PDB file of C-alpha atoms in Angstrom:
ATOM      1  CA  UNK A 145     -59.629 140.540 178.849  1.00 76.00           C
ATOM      2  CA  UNK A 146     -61.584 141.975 175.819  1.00 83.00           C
ATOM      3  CA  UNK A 147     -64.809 140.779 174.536  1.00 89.00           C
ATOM      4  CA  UNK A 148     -67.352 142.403 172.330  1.00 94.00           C
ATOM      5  CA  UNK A 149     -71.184 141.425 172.912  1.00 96.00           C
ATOM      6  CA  UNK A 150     -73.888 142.050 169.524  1.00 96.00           C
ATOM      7  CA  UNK A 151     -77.282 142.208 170.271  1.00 94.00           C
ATOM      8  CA  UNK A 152     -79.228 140.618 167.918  1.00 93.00           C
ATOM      9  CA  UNK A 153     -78.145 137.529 165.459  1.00 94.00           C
ATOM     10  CA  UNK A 154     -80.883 138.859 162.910  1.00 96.00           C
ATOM     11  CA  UNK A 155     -82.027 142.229 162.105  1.00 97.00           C
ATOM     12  CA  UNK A 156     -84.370 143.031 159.855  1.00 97.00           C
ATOM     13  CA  UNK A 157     -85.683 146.369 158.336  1.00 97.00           C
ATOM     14  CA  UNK A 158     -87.358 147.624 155.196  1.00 97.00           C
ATOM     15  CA  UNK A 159     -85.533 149.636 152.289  1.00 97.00           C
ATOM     16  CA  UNK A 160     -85.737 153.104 153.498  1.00 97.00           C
ATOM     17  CA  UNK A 161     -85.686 152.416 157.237  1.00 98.00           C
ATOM     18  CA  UNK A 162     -82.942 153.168 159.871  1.00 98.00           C
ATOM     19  CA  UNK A 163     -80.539 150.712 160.668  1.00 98.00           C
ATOM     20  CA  UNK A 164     -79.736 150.292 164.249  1.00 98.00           C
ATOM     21  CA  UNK A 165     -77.437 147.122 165.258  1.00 98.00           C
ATOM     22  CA  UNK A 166     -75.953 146.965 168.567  1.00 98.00           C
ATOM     23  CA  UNK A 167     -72.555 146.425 170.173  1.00 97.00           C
ATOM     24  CA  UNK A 168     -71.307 146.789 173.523  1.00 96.00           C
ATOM     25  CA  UNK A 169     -67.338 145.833 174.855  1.00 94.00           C
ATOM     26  CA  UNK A 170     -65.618 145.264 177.550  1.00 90.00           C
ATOM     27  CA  UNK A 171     -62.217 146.325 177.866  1.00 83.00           C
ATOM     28  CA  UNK A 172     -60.159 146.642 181.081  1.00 78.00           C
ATOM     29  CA  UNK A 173     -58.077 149.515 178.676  1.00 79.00           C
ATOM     30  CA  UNK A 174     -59.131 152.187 176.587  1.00 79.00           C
ATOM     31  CA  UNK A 175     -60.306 150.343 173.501  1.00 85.00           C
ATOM     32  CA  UNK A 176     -60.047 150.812 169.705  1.00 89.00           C
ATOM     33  CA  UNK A 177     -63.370 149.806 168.453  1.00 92.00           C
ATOM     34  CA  UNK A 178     -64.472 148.941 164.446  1.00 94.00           C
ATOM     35  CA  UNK A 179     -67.212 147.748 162.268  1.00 97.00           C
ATOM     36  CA  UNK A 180     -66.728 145.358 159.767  1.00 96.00           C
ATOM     37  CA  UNK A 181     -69.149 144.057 157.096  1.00 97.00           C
ATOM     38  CA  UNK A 182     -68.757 140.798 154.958  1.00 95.00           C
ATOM     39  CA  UNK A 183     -71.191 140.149 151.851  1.00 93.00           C
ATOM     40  CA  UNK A 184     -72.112 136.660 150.658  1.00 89.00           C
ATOM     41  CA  UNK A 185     -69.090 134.799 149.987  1.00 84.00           C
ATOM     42  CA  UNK A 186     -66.279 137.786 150.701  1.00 88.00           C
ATOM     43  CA  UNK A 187     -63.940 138.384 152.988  1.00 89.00           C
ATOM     44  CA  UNK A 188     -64.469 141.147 155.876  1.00 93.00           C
ATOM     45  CA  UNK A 189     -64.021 145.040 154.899  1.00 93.00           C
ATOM     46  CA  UNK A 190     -63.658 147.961 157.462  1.00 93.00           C
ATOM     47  CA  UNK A 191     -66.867 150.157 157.487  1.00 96.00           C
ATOM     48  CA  UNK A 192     -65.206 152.587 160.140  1.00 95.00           C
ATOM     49  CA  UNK A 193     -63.397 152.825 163.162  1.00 91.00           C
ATOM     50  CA  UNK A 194     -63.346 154.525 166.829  1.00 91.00           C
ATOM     51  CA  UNK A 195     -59.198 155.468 168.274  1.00 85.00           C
ATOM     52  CA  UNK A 196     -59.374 159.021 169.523  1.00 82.00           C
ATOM     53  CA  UNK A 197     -61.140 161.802 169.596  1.00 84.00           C
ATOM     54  CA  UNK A 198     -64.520 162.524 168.325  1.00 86.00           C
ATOM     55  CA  UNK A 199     -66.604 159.912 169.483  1.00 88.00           C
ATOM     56  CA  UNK A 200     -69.066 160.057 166.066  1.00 95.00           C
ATOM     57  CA  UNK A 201     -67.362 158.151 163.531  1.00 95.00           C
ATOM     58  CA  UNK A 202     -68.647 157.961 160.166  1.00 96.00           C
ATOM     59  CA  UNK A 203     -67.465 155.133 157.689  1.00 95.00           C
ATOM     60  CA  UNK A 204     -68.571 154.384 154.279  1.00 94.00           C
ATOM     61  CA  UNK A 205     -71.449 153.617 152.450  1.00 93.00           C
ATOM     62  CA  UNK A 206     -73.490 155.904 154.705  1.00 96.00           C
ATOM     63  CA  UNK A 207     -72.920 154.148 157.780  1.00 97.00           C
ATOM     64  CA  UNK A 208     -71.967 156.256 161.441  1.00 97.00           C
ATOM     65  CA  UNK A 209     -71.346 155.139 165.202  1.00 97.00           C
ATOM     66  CA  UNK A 210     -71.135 156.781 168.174  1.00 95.00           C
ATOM     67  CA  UNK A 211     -68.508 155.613 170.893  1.00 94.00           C
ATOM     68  CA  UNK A 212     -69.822 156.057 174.636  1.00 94.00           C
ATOM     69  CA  UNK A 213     -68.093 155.235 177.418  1.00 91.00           C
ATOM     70  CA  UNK A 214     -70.457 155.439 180.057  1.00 91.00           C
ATOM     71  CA  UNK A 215     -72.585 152.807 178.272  1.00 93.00           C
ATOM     72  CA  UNK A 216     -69.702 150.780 176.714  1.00 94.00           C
ATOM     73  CA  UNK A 217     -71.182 150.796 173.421  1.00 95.00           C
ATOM     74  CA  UNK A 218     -70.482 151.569 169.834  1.00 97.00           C
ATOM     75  CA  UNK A 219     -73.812 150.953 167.612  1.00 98.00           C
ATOM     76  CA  UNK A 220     -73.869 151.269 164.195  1.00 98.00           C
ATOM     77  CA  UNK A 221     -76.349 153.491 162.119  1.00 98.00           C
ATOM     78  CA  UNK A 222     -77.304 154.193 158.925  1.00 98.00           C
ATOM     79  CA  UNK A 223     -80.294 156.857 158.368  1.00 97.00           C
ATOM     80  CA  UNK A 224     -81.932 155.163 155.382  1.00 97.00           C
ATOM     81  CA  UNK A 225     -81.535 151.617 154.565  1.00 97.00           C
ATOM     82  CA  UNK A 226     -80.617 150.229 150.805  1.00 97.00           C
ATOM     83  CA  UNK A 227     -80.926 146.477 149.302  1.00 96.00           C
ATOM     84  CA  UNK A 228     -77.101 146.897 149.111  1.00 96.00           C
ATOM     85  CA  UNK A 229     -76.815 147.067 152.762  1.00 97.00           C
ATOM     86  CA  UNK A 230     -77.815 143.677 153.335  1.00 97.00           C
ATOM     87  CA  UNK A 231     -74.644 141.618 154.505  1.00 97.00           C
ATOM     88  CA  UNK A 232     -73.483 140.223 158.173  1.00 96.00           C
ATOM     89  CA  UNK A 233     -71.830 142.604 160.098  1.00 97.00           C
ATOM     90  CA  UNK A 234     -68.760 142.191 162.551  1.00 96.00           C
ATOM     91  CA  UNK A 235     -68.367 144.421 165.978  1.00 96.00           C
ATOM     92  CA  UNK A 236     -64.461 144.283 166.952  1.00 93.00           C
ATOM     93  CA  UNK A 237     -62.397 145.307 169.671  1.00 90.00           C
ATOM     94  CA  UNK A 238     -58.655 145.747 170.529  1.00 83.00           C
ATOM     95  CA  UNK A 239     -56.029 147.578 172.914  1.00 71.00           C
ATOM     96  CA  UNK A 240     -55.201 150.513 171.957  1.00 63.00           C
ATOM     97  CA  UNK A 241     -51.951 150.014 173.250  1.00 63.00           C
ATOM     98  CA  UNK A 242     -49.549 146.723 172.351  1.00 58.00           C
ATOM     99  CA  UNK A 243     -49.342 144.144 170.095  1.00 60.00           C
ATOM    100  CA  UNK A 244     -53.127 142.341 170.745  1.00 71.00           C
ATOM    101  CA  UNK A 245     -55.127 140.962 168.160  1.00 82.00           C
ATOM    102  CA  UNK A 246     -59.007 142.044 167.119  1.00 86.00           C
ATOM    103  CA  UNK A 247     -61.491 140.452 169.482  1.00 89.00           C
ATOM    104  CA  UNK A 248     -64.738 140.239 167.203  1.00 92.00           C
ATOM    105  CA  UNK A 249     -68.624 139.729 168.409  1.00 94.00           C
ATOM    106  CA  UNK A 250     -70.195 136.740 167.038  1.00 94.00           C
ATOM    107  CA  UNK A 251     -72.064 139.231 164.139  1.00 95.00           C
ATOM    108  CA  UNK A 252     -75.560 140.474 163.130  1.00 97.00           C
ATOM    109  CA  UNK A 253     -77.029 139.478 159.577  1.00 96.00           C
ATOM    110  CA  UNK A 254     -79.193 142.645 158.126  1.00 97.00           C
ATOM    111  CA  UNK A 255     -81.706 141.687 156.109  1.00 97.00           C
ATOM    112  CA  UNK A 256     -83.326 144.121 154.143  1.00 97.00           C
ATOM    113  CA  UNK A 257     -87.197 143.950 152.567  1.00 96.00           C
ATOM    114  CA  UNK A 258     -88.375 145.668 149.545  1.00 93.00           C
TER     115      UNK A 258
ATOM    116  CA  UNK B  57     -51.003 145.733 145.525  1.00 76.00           C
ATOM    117  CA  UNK B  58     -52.999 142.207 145.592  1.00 81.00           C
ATOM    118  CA  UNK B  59     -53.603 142.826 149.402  1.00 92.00           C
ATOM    119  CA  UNK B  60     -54.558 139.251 151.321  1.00 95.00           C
ATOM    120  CA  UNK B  61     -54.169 136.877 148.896  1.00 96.00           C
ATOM    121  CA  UNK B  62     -55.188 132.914 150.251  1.00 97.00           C
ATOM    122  CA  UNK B  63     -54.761 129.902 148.174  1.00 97.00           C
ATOM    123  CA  UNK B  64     -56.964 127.343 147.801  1.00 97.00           C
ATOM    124  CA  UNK B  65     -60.400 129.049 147.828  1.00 96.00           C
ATOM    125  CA  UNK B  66     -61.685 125.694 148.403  1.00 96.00           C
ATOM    126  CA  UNK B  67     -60.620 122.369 149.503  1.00 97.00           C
ATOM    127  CA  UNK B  68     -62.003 118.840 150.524  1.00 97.00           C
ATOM    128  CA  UNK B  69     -60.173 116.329 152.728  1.00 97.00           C
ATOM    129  CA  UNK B  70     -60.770 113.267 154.567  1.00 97.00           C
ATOM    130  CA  UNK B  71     -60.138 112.697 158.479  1.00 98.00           C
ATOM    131  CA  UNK B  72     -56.514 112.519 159.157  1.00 97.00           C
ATOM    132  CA  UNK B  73     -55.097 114.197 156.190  1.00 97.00           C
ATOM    133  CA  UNK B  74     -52.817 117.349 156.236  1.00 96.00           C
ATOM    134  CA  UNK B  75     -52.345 120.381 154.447  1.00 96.00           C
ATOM    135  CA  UNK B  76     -51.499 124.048 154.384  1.00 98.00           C
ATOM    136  CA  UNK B  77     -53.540 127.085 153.443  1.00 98.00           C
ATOM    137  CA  UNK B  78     -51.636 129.568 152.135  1.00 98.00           C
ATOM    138  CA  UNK B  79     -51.722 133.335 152.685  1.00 98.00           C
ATOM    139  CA  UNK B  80     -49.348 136.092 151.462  1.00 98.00           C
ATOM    140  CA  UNK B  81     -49.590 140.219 151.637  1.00 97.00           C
ATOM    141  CA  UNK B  82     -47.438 142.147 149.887  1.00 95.00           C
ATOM    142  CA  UNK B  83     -48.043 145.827 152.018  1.00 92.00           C
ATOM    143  CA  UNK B  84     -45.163 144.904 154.513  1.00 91.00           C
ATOM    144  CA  UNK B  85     -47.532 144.472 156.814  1.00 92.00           C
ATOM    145  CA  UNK B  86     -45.978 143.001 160.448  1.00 91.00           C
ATOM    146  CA  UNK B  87     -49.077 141.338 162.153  1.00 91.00           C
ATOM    147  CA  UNK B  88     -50.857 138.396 160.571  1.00 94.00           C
ATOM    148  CA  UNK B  89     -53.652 136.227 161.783  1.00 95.00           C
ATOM    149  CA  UNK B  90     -55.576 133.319 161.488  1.00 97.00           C
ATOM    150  CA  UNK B  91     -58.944 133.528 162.435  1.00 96.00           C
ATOM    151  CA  UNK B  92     -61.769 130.983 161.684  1.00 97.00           C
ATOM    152  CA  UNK B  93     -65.652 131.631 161.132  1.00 95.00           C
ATOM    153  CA  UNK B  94     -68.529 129.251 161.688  1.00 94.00           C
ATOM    154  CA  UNK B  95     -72.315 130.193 161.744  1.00 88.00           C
ATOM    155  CA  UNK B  96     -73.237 131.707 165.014  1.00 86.00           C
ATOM    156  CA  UNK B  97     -69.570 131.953 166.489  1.00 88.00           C
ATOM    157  CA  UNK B  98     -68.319 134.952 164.570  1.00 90.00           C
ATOM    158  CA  UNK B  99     -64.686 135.036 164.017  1.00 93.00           C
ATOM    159  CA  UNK B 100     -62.183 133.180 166.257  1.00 94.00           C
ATOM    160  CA  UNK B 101     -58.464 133.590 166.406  1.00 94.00           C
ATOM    161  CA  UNK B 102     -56.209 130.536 165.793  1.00 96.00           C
ATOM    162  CA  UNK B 103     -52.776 132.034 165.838  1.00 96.00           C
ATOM    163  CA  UNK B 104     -51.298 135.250 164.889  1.00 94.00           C
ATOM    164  CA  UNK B 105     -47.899 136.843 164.558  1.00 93.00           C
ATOM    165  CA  UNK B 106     -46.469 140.230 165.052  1.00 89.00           C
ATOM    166  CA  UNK B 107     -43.382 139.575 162.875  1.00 91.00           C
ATOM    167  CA  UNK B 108     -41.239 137.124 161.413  1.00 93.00           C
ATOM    168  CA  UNK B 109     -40.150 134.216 163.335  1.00 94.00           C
ATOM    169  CA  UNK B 110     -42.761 135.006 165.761  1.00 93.00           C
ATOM    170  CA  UNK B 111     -45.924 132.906 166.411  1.00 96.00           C
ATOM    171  CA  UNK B 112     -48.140 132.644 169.463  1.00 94.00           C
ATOM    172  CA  UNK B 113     -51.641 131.130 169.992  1.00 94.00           C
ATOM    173  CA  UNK B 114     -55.024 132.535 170.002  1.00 92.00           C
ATOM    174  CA  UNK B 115     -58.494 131.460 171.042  1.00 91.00           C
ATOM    175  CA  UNK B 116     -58.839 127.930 169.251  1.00 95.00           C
ATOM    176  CA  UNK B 117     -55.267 126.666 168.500  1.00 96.00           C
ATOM    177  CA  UNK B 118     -55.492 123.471 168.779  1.00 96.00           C
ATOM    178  CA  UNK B 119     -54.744 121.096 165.992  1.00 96.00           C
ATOM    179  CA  UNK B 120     -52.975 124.032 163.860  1.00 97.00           C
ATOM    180  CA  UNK B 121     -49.981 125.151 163.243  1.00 97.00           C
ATOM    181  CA  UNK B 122     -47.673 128.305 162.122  1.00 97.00           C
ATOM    182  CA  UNK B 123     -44.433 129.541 161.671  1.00 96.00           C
ATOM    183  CA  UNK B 124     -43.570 132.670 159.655  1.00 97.00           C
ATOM    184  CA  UNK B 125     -40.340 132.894 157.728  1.00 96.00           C
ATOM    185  CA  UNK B 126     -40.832 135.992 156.075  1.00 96.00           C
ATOM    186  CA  UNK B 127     -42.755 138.758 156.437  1.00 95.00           C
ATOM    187  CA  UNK B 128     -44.996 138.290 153.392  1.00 96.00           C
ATOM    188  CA  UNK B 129     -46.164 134.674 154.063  1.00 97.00           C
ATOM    189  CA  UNK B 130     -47.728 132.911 157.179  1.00 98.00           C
ATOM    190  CA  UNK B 131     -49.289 129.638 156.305  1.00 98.00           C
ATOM    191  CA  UNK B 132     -51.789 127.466 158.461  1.00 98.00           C
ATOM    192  CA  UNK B 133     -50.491 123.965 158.912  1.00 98.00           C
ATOM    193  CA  UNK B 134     -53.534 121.408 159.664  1.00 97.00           C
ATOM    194  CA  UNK B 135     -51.538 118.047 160.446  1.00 92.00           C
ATOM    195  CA  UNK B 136     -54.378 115.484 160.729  1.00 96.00           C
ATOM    196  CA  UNK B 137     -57.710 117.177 159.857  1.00 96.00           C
ATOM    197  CA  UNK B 138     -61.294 116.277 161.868  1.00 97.00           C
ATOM    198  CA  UNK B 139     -64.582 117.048 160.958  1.00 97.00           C
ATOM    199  CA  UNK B 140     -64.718 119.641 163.458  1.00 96.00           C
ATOM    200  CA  UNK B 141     -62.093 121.871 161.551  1.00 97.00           C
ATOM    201  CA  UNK B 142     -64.555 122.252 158.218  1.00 97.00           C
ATOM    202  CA  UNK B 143     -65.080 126.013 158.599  1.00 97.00           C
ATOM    203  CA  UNK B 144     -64.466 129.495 156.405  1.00 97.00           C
ATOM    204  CA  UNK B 145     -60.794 130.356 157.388  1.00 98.00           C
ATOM    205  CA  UNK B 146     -59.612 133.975 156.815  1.00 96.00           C
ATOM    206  CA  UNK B 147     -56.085 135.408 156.821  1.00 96.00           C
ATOM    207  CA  UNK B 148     -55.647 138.739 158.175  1.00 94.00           C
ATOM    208  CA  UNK B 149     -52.688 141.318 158.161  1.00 93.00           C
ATOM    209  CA  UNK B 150     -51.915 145.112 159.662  1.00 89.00           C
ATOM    210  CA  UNK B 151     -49.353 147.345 160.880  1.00 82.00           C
ATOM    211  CA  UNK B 152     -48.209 146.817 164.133  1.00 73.00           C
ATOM    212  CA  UNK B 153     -46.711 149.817 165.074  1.00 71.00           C
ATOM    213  CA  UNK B 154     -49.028 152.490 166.654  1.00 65.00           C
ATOM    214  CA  UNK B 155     -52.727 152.413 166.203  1.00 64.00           C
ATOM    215  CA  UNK B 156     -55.256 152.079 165.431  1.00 65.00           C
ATOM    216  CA  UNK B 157     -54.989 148.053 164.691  1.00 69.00           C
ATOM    217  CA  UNK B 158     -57.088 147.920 161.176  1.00 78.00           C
ATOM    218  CA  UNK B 159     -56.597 144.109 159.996  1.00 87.00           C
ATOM    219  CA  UNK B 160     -57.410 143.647 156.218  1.00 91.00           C
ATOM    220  CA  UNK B 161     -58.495 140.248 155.247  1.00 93.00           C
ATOM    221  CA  UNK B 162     -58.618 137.684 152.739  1.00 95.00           C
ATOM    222  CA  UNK B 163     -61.339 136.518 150.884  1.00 94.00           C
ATOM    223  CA  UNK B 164     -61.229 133.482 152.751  1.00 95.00           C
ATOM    224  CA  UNK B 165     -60.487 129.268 152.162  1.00 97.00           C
ATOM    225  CA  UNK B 166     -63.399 127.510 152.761  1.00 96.00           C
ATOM    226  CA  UNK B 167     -62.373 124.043 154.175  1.00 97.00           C
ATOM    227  CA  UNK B 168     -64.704 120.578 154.190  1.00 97.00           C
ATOM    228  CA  UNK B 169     -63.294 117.629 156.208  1.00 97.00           C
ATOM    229  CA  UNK B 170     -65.385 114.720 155.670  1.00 97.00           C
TER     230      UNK B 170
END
């Protein structure tokens, strides 16, 4: 079984500040790993994704995460936060083999202060 | 191409009625989902399908149902609705051959039982 663990319901940081949030997995399988972000009253977009290969991923909107294995954890960063940035955001995990549906963690709101 | 489309964007009902929300994607997409999202819980799977005429259950299934016909549609049946089932509901679709397993989503029905 699959399960994806976000540490931290709340984050908040100042404009200009990194952005750290937190995700670790579990995964009996090599996983596929993404980061989603949903503003007010929207559906959920893809900010990037892990499969294969280099294990720094960088997505859009300024946003990066690094996939280690020996830590099971994919945290997302951004160097330099913007008010724009402020939005819930969505850890998810699947196999990377089969037909198995997104497994997502229960999401960290970033709040960000002028 | 419209993407996730999900019709209604917002609906009230009273214990023990029924309805259907409605999603369609028109990028020939084989997997669809059902996922539902209340404060705290993140996203939880209902049911999902990984082509036409095939269904199967996820996390919180009960009191839903599916059935896809076509490729394009998979609506979510509620037959007698309960308080408990007033939620955010997104529908979400992706390829489901090879990987990596990027769902796009709707913008989401937001449901009020009373």
């Amino acid at each position: 079984a699959q399960s994806v663990t976000q540490l931290g319901s709340h984050v908040s940081v100042s404009e200009g500040a990194l952005v750290l949030l937190r995700c670790n997995y579990s995964s009996s399988v090599p996983p596929y790993l993404f980061w989603y972000v949903q503003y007010p009253n929207q559906g959920l977009q893809l900010l990037l994704k892990y499969t294969t290969g280099a294990t720094l991923v960088k997505g859009i909107n300024g946003f990066e995460a690094e996939f280690k294995k020996s830590e099971t954890s994919f945290h997302l960063t951004k160097p330099s936060a913007h008010m724009s940035d402020a939005a819930e955001y969505f850890c998810a995990v699947s196999r990377s083999s089969g037909n198995t549906p997104l497994v997502f963690g229960k999401g960290t709101r970033l709040s960000v202060i002028a | 191409n419209a993407g996730v489309t999900q019709t209604p964007k917002f609906q009230v009902l009273k214990t023990g009625q029924s309805m259907t929300l409605q999603c369609a994607q028109d990028m020939n997409h084989e997997y669809m989902s059902w996922y539902r999202q209340d404060p705290g819980m993140g996203l939880r799977l209902i049911h999902y399908s990984v082509g036409a005429g095939i269904t199967d259950q996820g996390e919180v299934p009960n009191g839903y149902n599916v059935s896809r016909s076509t490729t394009e549609d998979f609506p979510l049946r509620l037959l007698s609705a309960a308080p408990s089932q007033t939620s955010v509901y997104f529908c979400a679709s992706s390829y489901s051959e090879g990987g990596p397993y990027e769902q796009y989503f709707g913008p989401g029905t937001r449901l009020t039982v009373t």
